[in-house]
Amino acid sequence: MPERRMVSVERTGTGAESDDALEPTSLLPAVDVTTTGFSRWIDSAVAFFCIGTVVPGISSASEQLSSLHSVWLSTIGGGLLAASFLMPVYAWSHRGVRPIAALYAAFVLLGLVTWPLAWQPGAPSAGTPWLWLCLGLGTICAALATTIRIAVIYGSVVTLAFFLLRLTPSGGSAGLVLAAQDALMLGVQPGALLLVLHLLRRATRALDNSLVRAQAERVQAAVSQALVDERRRLDALVHDEVMTTLVAAAKSGPGHDPALAAQAQSTIASLESADVGAESTADVPAEQVVQLIADVIASVCPRAVVHGQIPELPVAVPHRSVRVLTQAAREAALNAEKHARASEVTVELVVSTSVRRVNVMIDVSDDGIGFDLDQVPAERLGIRVSLHERMKTIGGSASVRSTVGEGTSVRLTWSGERPKPVVTQRYNSVEHPDDHPLLSRLQARPFTLLALGLLSLYLLVGVGSLSALEQPMLGGVALVLTVVSVALGLAGFGRRELPAWQAWAVVGGTLAITVLSLLAMPRGAWPGHTTWFAGAVMLLLVMLMIRGYRVHAWAGAGEFALVVLVAALVGRPPLSQALTVGLMPVAWLALLTFLFWWFDSIATQIETAQQASGEAASANAAVFSKLVLREVWLTDLQGQVGAMLRKIGDVRADLTDADREECLLMEGTLRDGIRASNLKSPSLATAIAQARLRGVEVTLVDNRGSRLPDGVRQHTLDRLEEVVKDATGGRVVARTAPEGYDDVVTILRVDPAGETQLTTIDTHGTIATSTP
């Protein structure tokens, strides 16, 4: 199993927004996988409605302009007009509409409050104030600019203000019933839309988080598997060639053996070709930069604690820069391990971004003996070549600070242009709505309650409008049919599919409701809110579309528009009123169709991005595993046996008895590394080799399937090194237990006289010693 170091990594950035914000964010963003396009869709939709209200707003205001003060018209009216035209500009330029939305909402509220003051004294009443067209949009804009909670409060205030305004002469001197109907219709419906947006926003946040978790798991799984594959390949090479060559050299006789030299040369060639593919131009993600440097530092300085900090948004570092930074960090940690005599070594690794650049800072600090920088010779290779000169090759720098008795700190810094991500797009389609990754996260209950709430509103308004009808009896029958049709449409919602006959029954119900309501109308203008049935029909047809009956819904909308057109030709209501009523279901179905199209687009983009993410994860994992192979495992291996293999392969060199003995020690150290990666460190390997020279039999057994916790591992390495150094003979057996045991490590020492000492280390790193 590959040796993996646990390292704390913190993400920095602006953080997630309030739970009430409309624009979804994710704590751990994924590349090209999130559904945050929902916020841009909302911006565009609101901009569309802003433009859509301009023409009817101007038409409605034309009769009232002469009664309003010019200053009010230029400030409030001009502000709303300017915000309406600026909204699409900001939405389509991807700059975000929040500032303009805040202005729009503020102008709407200010206009309502100041309307009675702006109304000219003695001016005749002109009906409903034209600001009614902006009320619902103002509530949505308040949600865009702030939060859902604040928007609900805003909507309540606007609804109350409009109700009071309708009672005044400037508001048309409406009666209490009509004013209440106006306020409810203009205030509750935007609130219902806010609830839908809130539910969708929550669903997108949940989907974002699940996508990010899935992507992280996919990346980690790919990296882990790639590392396992590379480690197995390297272990096989070490076992079959390196260890075989060392054993053969240890058993060789005096003089030079050409066959042995050829075997050693072949082994060297195999090691040199083992990192084929490590030279890459692929960029390395920030998370993997931290993990790679942590692994490299752990290989030379196990006591080091690494803290990583990376940006919240995804960022990568060029491959060549990562290699140089890794090598320099290794040198700094190796100096701390060899020379500092430190009890603690801390590594701070920060990857940050500016406008178009990525920055990396690595700070390796120890609490060791320190040294006087002025006394370091200019030719000191560890400082001059391994750090300063190496960092200069990538445009970086290295600085060393040290004080005698207080420790040393080495800082490596690098900055470069941010690599541009590669974006791939392929589009497919979602076969069934139930399979949609976003819609499947929406619960049916809130939408059922929302439909029932709107039904109650329409029924309440309809009952209040019966007195304004010529045929109240027909209006009452239409109300009853509305209840029956809604019951049919909601039956089994969220539990089962709606039967086709039931869907057609709902369409028939909408037709009957429309015909009865229009037959009950007086000739001429349709008074008050007698057109409540348009909202009820819209609700029913939207329910059908949501439940998958799009053809039925559009058929019902077409029938509704045709019947309203015929009634308008007969009854002669104002053209604007007939168009508003007849096109309401059509407009909402068109909006819902666009929303479904966007859902499909999101689903296909998620599918595409997940496929691309999987391919990218595999490619990144391959690059990362090659970097670990070259910078950690092969570097360690070359440091251990490289010089000896070259001597064995030199046709002019003869091996001495000391060389043969060292070959055996190296073979034992390599065997320990394969068998017990949790019990591996440079200083411990040296101590074990020296103990074996003294005749101590040292056996390491690693039964754990994962890495020991850092604290436990460090205590284990320190204690085992003490035991091995103190042993003058006999044997030492160190064993790690599988996961789930309280004592994770046991160290048994048997001296030449047969006396034993048992040391146990538990999951908290507590050391206990006993004599059995």
mmCIF file of C-alpha atoms in Angstrom, residues 54-231:
data_model
loop_
_atom_site.group_PDB
_atom_site.id
_atom_site.type_symbol
_atom_site.label_atom_id
_atom_site.label_comp_id
_atom_site.label_asym_id
_atom_site.label_seq_id
_atom_site.Cartn_x
_atom_site.Cartn_y
_atom_site.Cartn_z
ATOM 1 C CA VAL A 54 -42.590 48.828 -19.501
ATOM 2 C CA VAL A 55 -45.153 48.999 -22.353
ATOM 3 C CA PRO A 56 -48.276 48.146 -20.316
ATOM 4 C CA GLY A 57 -46.939 50.354 -17.528
ATOM 5 C CA ILE A 58 -46.670 53.345 -19.844
ATOM 6 C CA SER A 59 -50.131 52.567 -21.246
ATOM 7 C CA SER A 60 -51.683 52.381 -17.771
ATOM 8 C CA ALA A 61 -49.847 55.489 -16.598
ATOM 9 C CA SER A 62 -50.922 57.643 -19.542
ATOM 10 C CA GLU A 63 -54.283 58.468 -17.937
ATOM 11 C CA GLN A 64 -52.679 59.377 -14.611
ATOM 12 C CA LEU A 65 -49.602 61.354 -15.668
ATOM 13 C CA SER A 66 -51.377 64.708 -15.570
ATOM 14 C CA SER A 67 -52.503 64.088 -11.988
ATOM 15 C CA LEU A 68 -49.001 63.369 -10.663
ATOM 16 C CA HIS A 69 -46.381 65.915 -9.671
ATOM 17 C CA SER A 70 -43.599 66.362 -12.236
ATOM 18 C CA VAL A 71 -40.845 65.951 -9.643
ATOM 19 C CA TRP A 72 -42.314 62.595 -8.553
ATOM 20 C CA LEU A 73 -42.632 61.470 -12.169
ATOM 21 C CA SER A 74 -39.039 62.385 -12.984
ATOM 22 C CA THR A 75 -37.584 60.696 -9.887
ATOM 23 C CA ILE A 76 -39.798 57.639 -9.216
ATOM 24 C CA GLY A 77 -41.099 57.094 -12.752
ATOM 25 C CA GLY A 78 -37.757 57.896 -14.329
ATOM 26 C CA GLY A 79 -35.932 55.678 -11.820
ATOM 27 C CA LEU A 80 -38.191 52.690 -12.514
ATOM 28 C CA LEU A 81 -37.855 53.201 -16.259
ATOM 29 C CA ALA A 82 -34.056 53.444 -16.052
ATOM 30 C CA ALA A 83 -33.816 50.373 -13.805
ATOM 31 C CA SER A 84 -36.056 48.405 -16.180
ATOM 32 C CA PHE A 85 -33.748 49.078 -19.128
ATOM 33 C CA LEU A 86 -30.543 48.608 -17.121
ATOM 34 C CA MET A 87 -31.677 45.237 -15.738
ATOM 35 C CA PRO A 88 -31.216 43.273 -19.001
ATOM 36 C CA VAL A 89 -27.935 45.064 -19.684
ATOM 37 C CA TYR A 90 -26.528 43.898 -16.353
ATOM 38 C CA ALA A 91 -28.078 40.431 -16.632
ATOM 39 C CA TRP A 92 -26.779 39.693 -20.111
ATOM 40 C CA SER A 93 -23.329 41.123 -19.403
ATOM 41 C CA HIS A 94 -22.986 38.656 -16.472
ATOM 42 C CA ARG A 95 -22.234 41.523 -14.083
ATOM 43 C CA GLY A 96 -25.086 40.563 -11.774
ATOM 44 C CA VAL A 97 -28.317 42.504 -11.315
ATOM 45 C CA ARG A 98 -28.229 42.971 -7.544
ATOM 46 C CA PRO A 99 -27.467 46.709 -7.510
ATOM 47 C CA ILE A 100 -30.133 47.441 -10.142
ATOM 48 C CA ALA A 101 -32.609 45.088 -8.440
ATOM 49 C CA ALA A 102 -32.101 46.938 -5.153
ATOM 50 C CA LEU A 103 -32.797 50.265 -6.903
ATOM 51 C CA TYR A 104 -35.929 48.881 -8.571
ATOM 52 C CA ALA A 105 -37.325 47.549 -5.277
ATOM 53 C CA ALA A 106 -36.506 50.819 -3.510
ATOM 54 C CA PHE A 107 -38.247 52.926 -6.192
ATOM 55 C CA VAL A 108 -41.364 50.714 -6.010
ATOM 56 C CA LEU A 109 -41.647 51.025 -2.232
ATOM 57 C CA LEU A 110 -40.852 54.742 -2.262
ATOM 58 C CA GLY A 111 -43.368 55.287 -5.047
ATOM 59 C CA LEU A 112 -46.168 53.590 -3.083
ATOM 60 C CA VAL A 113 -45.450 55.559 0.071
ATOM 61 C CA THR A 114 -45.239 58.933 -1.705
ATOM 62 C CA TRP A 115 -48.028 58.379 -4.246
ATOM 63 C CA PRO A 116 -50.693 60.266 -2.202
ATOM 64 C CA LEU A 117 -48.279 63.196 -1.779
ATOM 65 C CA ALA A 118 -47.533 63.275 -5.507
ATOM 66 C CA TRP A 119 -51.216 63.263 -6.463
ATOM 67 C CA GLN A 120 -52.272 66.782 -7.487
ATOM 68 C CA PRO A 121 -54.952 68.368 -5.243
ATOM 69 C CA GLY A 122 -58.388 68.178 -6.817
ATOM 70 C CA ALA A 123 -57.282 65.720 -9.505
ATOM 71 C CA PRO A 124 -60.035 63.222 -10.439
ATOM 72 C CA SER A 125 -59.655 59.574 -9.458
ATOM 73 C CA ALA A 126 -58.325 57.481 -12.317
ATOM 74 C CA GLY A 127 -58.704 53.947 -11.013
ATOM 75 C CA THR A 128 -55.973 51.566 -9.920
ATOM 76 C CA PRO A 129 -52.542 53.240 -9.614
ATOM 77 C CA TRP A 130 -50.278 52.082 -12.452
ATOM 78 C CA LEU A 131 -47.656 51.029 -9.878
ATOM 79 C CA TRP A 132 -49.608 47.777 -9.423
ATOM 80 C CA LEU A 133 -47.715 46.384 -12.406
ATOM 81 C CA CYS A 134 -44.425 46.747 -10.503
ATOM 82 C CA LEU A 135 -45.413 45.343 -7.085
ATOM 83 C CA GLY A 136 -44.703 41.651 -7.669
ATOM 84 C CA LEU A 137 -41.542 42.419 -9.611
ATOM 85 C CA GLY A 138 -40.391 44.694 -6.795
ATOM 86 C CA THR A 139 -40.695 41.794 -4.333
ATOM 87 C CA ILE A 140 -38.661 39.507 -6.606
ATOM 88 C CA CYS A 141 -36.034 42.235 -7.012
ATOM 89 C CA ALA A 142 -35.864 42.606 -3.231
ATOM 90 C CA ALA A 143 -35.114 38.880 -3.019
ATOM 91 C CA LEU A 144 -32.391 39.206 -5.650
ATOM 92 C CA ALA A 145 -30.799 42.138 -3.848
ATOM 93 C CA THR A 146 -31.072 40.755 -0.286
ATOM 94 C CA THR A 147 -32.488 37.473 1.055
ATOM 95 C CA ILE A 148 -35.732 35.523 0.916
ATOM 96 C CA ARG A 149 -36.675 36.579 4.473
ATOM 97 C CA ILE A 150 -36.134 40.248 3.763
ATOM 98 C CA ALA A 151 -38.083 39.895 0.504
ATOM 99 C CA VAL A 152 -41.042 38.361 2.388
ATOM 100 C CA ILE A 153 -41.015 41.313 4.795
ATOM 101 C CA TYR A 154 -40.730 43.691 1.849
ATOM 102 C CA GLY A 155 -43.663 41.994 0.087
ATOM 103 C CA SER A 156 -45.810 42.222 3.214
ATOM 104 C CA VAL A 157 -45.051 45.933 3.588
ATOM 105 C CA VAL A 158 -45.771 46.590 -0.100
ATOM 106 C CA THR A 159 -49.046 44.633 0.081
ATOM 107 C CA LEU A 160 -50.208 46.599 3.130
ATOM 108 C CA ALA A 161 -49.155 49.913 1.565
ATOM 109 C CA PHE A 162 -51.029 49.143 -1.640
ATOM 110 C CA PHE A 163 -54.141 48.138 0.318
ATOM 111 C CA LEU A 164 -54.120 51.451 2.186
ATOM 112 C CA LEU A 165 -53.374 53.366 -1.022
ATOM 113 C CA ARG A 166 -56.405 51.858 -2.790
ATOM 114 C CA LEU A 167 -58.641 53.276 -0.059
ATOM 115 C CA THR A 168 -57.496 56.847 -0.732
ATOM 116 C CA PRO A 169 -58.807 59.143 -3.503
ATOM 117 C CA SER A 170 -55.392 58.996 -5.208
ATOM 118 C CA GLY A 171 -55.707 55.203 -5.226
ATOM 119 C CA GLY A 172 -59.186 55.091 -6.747
ATOM 120 C CA SER A 173 -61.262 55.207 -3.522
ATOM 121 C CA ALA A 174 -61.860 51.453 -3.736
ATOM 122 C CA GLY A 175 -64.017 49.670 -1.191
ATOM 123 C CA LEU A 176 -62.548 47.421 1.474
ATOM 124 C CA VAL A 177 -63.354 44.207 -0.433
ATOM 125 C CA LEU A 178 -61.885 45.381 -3.721
ATOM 126 C CA ALA A 179 -58.821 46.867 -2.003
ATOM 127 C CA ALA A 180 -58.263 43.606 -0.127
ATOM 128 C CA GLN A 181 -58.640 41.614 -3.350
ATOM 129 C CA ASP A 182 -56.129 43.861 -5.112
ATOM 130 C CA ALA A 183 -53.643 43.558 -2.284
ATOM 131 C CA LEU A 184 -53.998 39.774 -2.050
ATOM 132 C CA MET A 185 -53.698 39.154 -5.789
ATOM 133 C CA LEU A 186 -50.711 41.467 -6.162
ATOM 134 C CA GLY A 187 -48.993 40.442 -2.940
ATOM 135 C CA VAL A 188 -49.596 36.720 -2.454
ATOM 136 C CA GLN A 189 -48.772 35.575 -5.998
ATOM 137 C CA PRO A 190 -45.245 37.051 -5.942
ATOM 138 C CA GLY A 191 -44.825 35.433 -2.522
ATOM 139 C CA ALA A 192 -45.729 32.073 -4.058
ATOM 140 C CA LEU A 193 -43.167 32.621 -6.787
ATOM 141 C CA LEU A 194 -40.597 33.485 -4.116
ATOM 142 C CA LEU A 195 -41.329 30.174 -2.395
ATOM 143 C CA VAL A 196 -40.786 28.281 -5.652
ATOM 144 C CA LEU A 197 -37.492 30.079 -6.240
ATOM 145 C CA HIS A 198 -36.458 29.373 -2.666
ATOM 146 C CA LEU A 199 -37.195 25.658 -3.041
ATOM 147 C CA LEU A 200 -35.348 25.514 -6.350
ATOM 148 C CA ARG A 201 -32.423 27.393 -4.860
ATOM 149 C CA ARG A 202 -32.228 24.952 -1.949
ATOM 150 C CA ALA A 203 -32.350 22.066 -4.389
ATOM 151 C CA THR A 204 -29.515 23.557 -6.447
ATOM 152 C CA ARG A 205 -27.414 24.054 -3.300
ATOM 153 C CA ALA A 206 -28.014 20.448 -2.254
ATOM 154 C CA LEU A 207 -27.171 19.264 -5.767
ATOM 155 C CA ASP A 208 -24.040 21.430 -5.834
ATOM 156 C CA ASN A 209 -22.831 19.980 -2.545
ATOM 157 C CA SER A 210 -23.521 16.408 -3.622
ATOM 158 C CA LEU A 211 -21.724 16.996 -6.939
ATOM 159 C CA VAL A 212 -18.742 18.456 -5.132
ATOM 160 C CA ARG A 213 -18.616 15.517 -2.723
ATOM 161 C CA ALA A 214 -18.929 13.068 -5.593
ATOM 162 C CA GLN A 215 -16.195 14.845 -7.520
ATOM 163 C CA ALA A 216 -13.902 14.867 -4.487
ATOM 164 C CA GLU A 217 -14.532 11.163 -3.909
ATOM 165 C CA ARG A 218 -13.929 10.461 -7.596
ATOM 166 C CA VAL A 219 -10.631 12.364 -7.548
ATOM 167 C CA GLN A 220 -9.502 10.735 -4.298
ATOM 168 C CA ALA A 221 -10.413 7.267 -5.540
ATOM 169 C CA ALA A 222 -8.532 7.846 -8.789
ATOM 170 C CA VAL A 223 -5.465 9.164 -6.947
ATOM 171 C CA SER A 224 -5.511 6.318 -4.426
ATOM 172 C CA GLN A 225 -5.800 3.684 -7.136
ATOM 173 C CA ALA A 226 -3.063 5.292 -9.232
ATOM 174 C CA LEU A 227 -0.751 5.393 -6.215
ATOM 175 C CA VAL A 228 -1.502 1.767 -5.366
ATOM 176 C CA ASP A 229 -0.708 0.748 -8.947
ATOM 177 C CA GLU A 230 2.561 2.722 -9.023
ATOM 178 C CA ARG A 231 3.606 1.424 -5.592
#
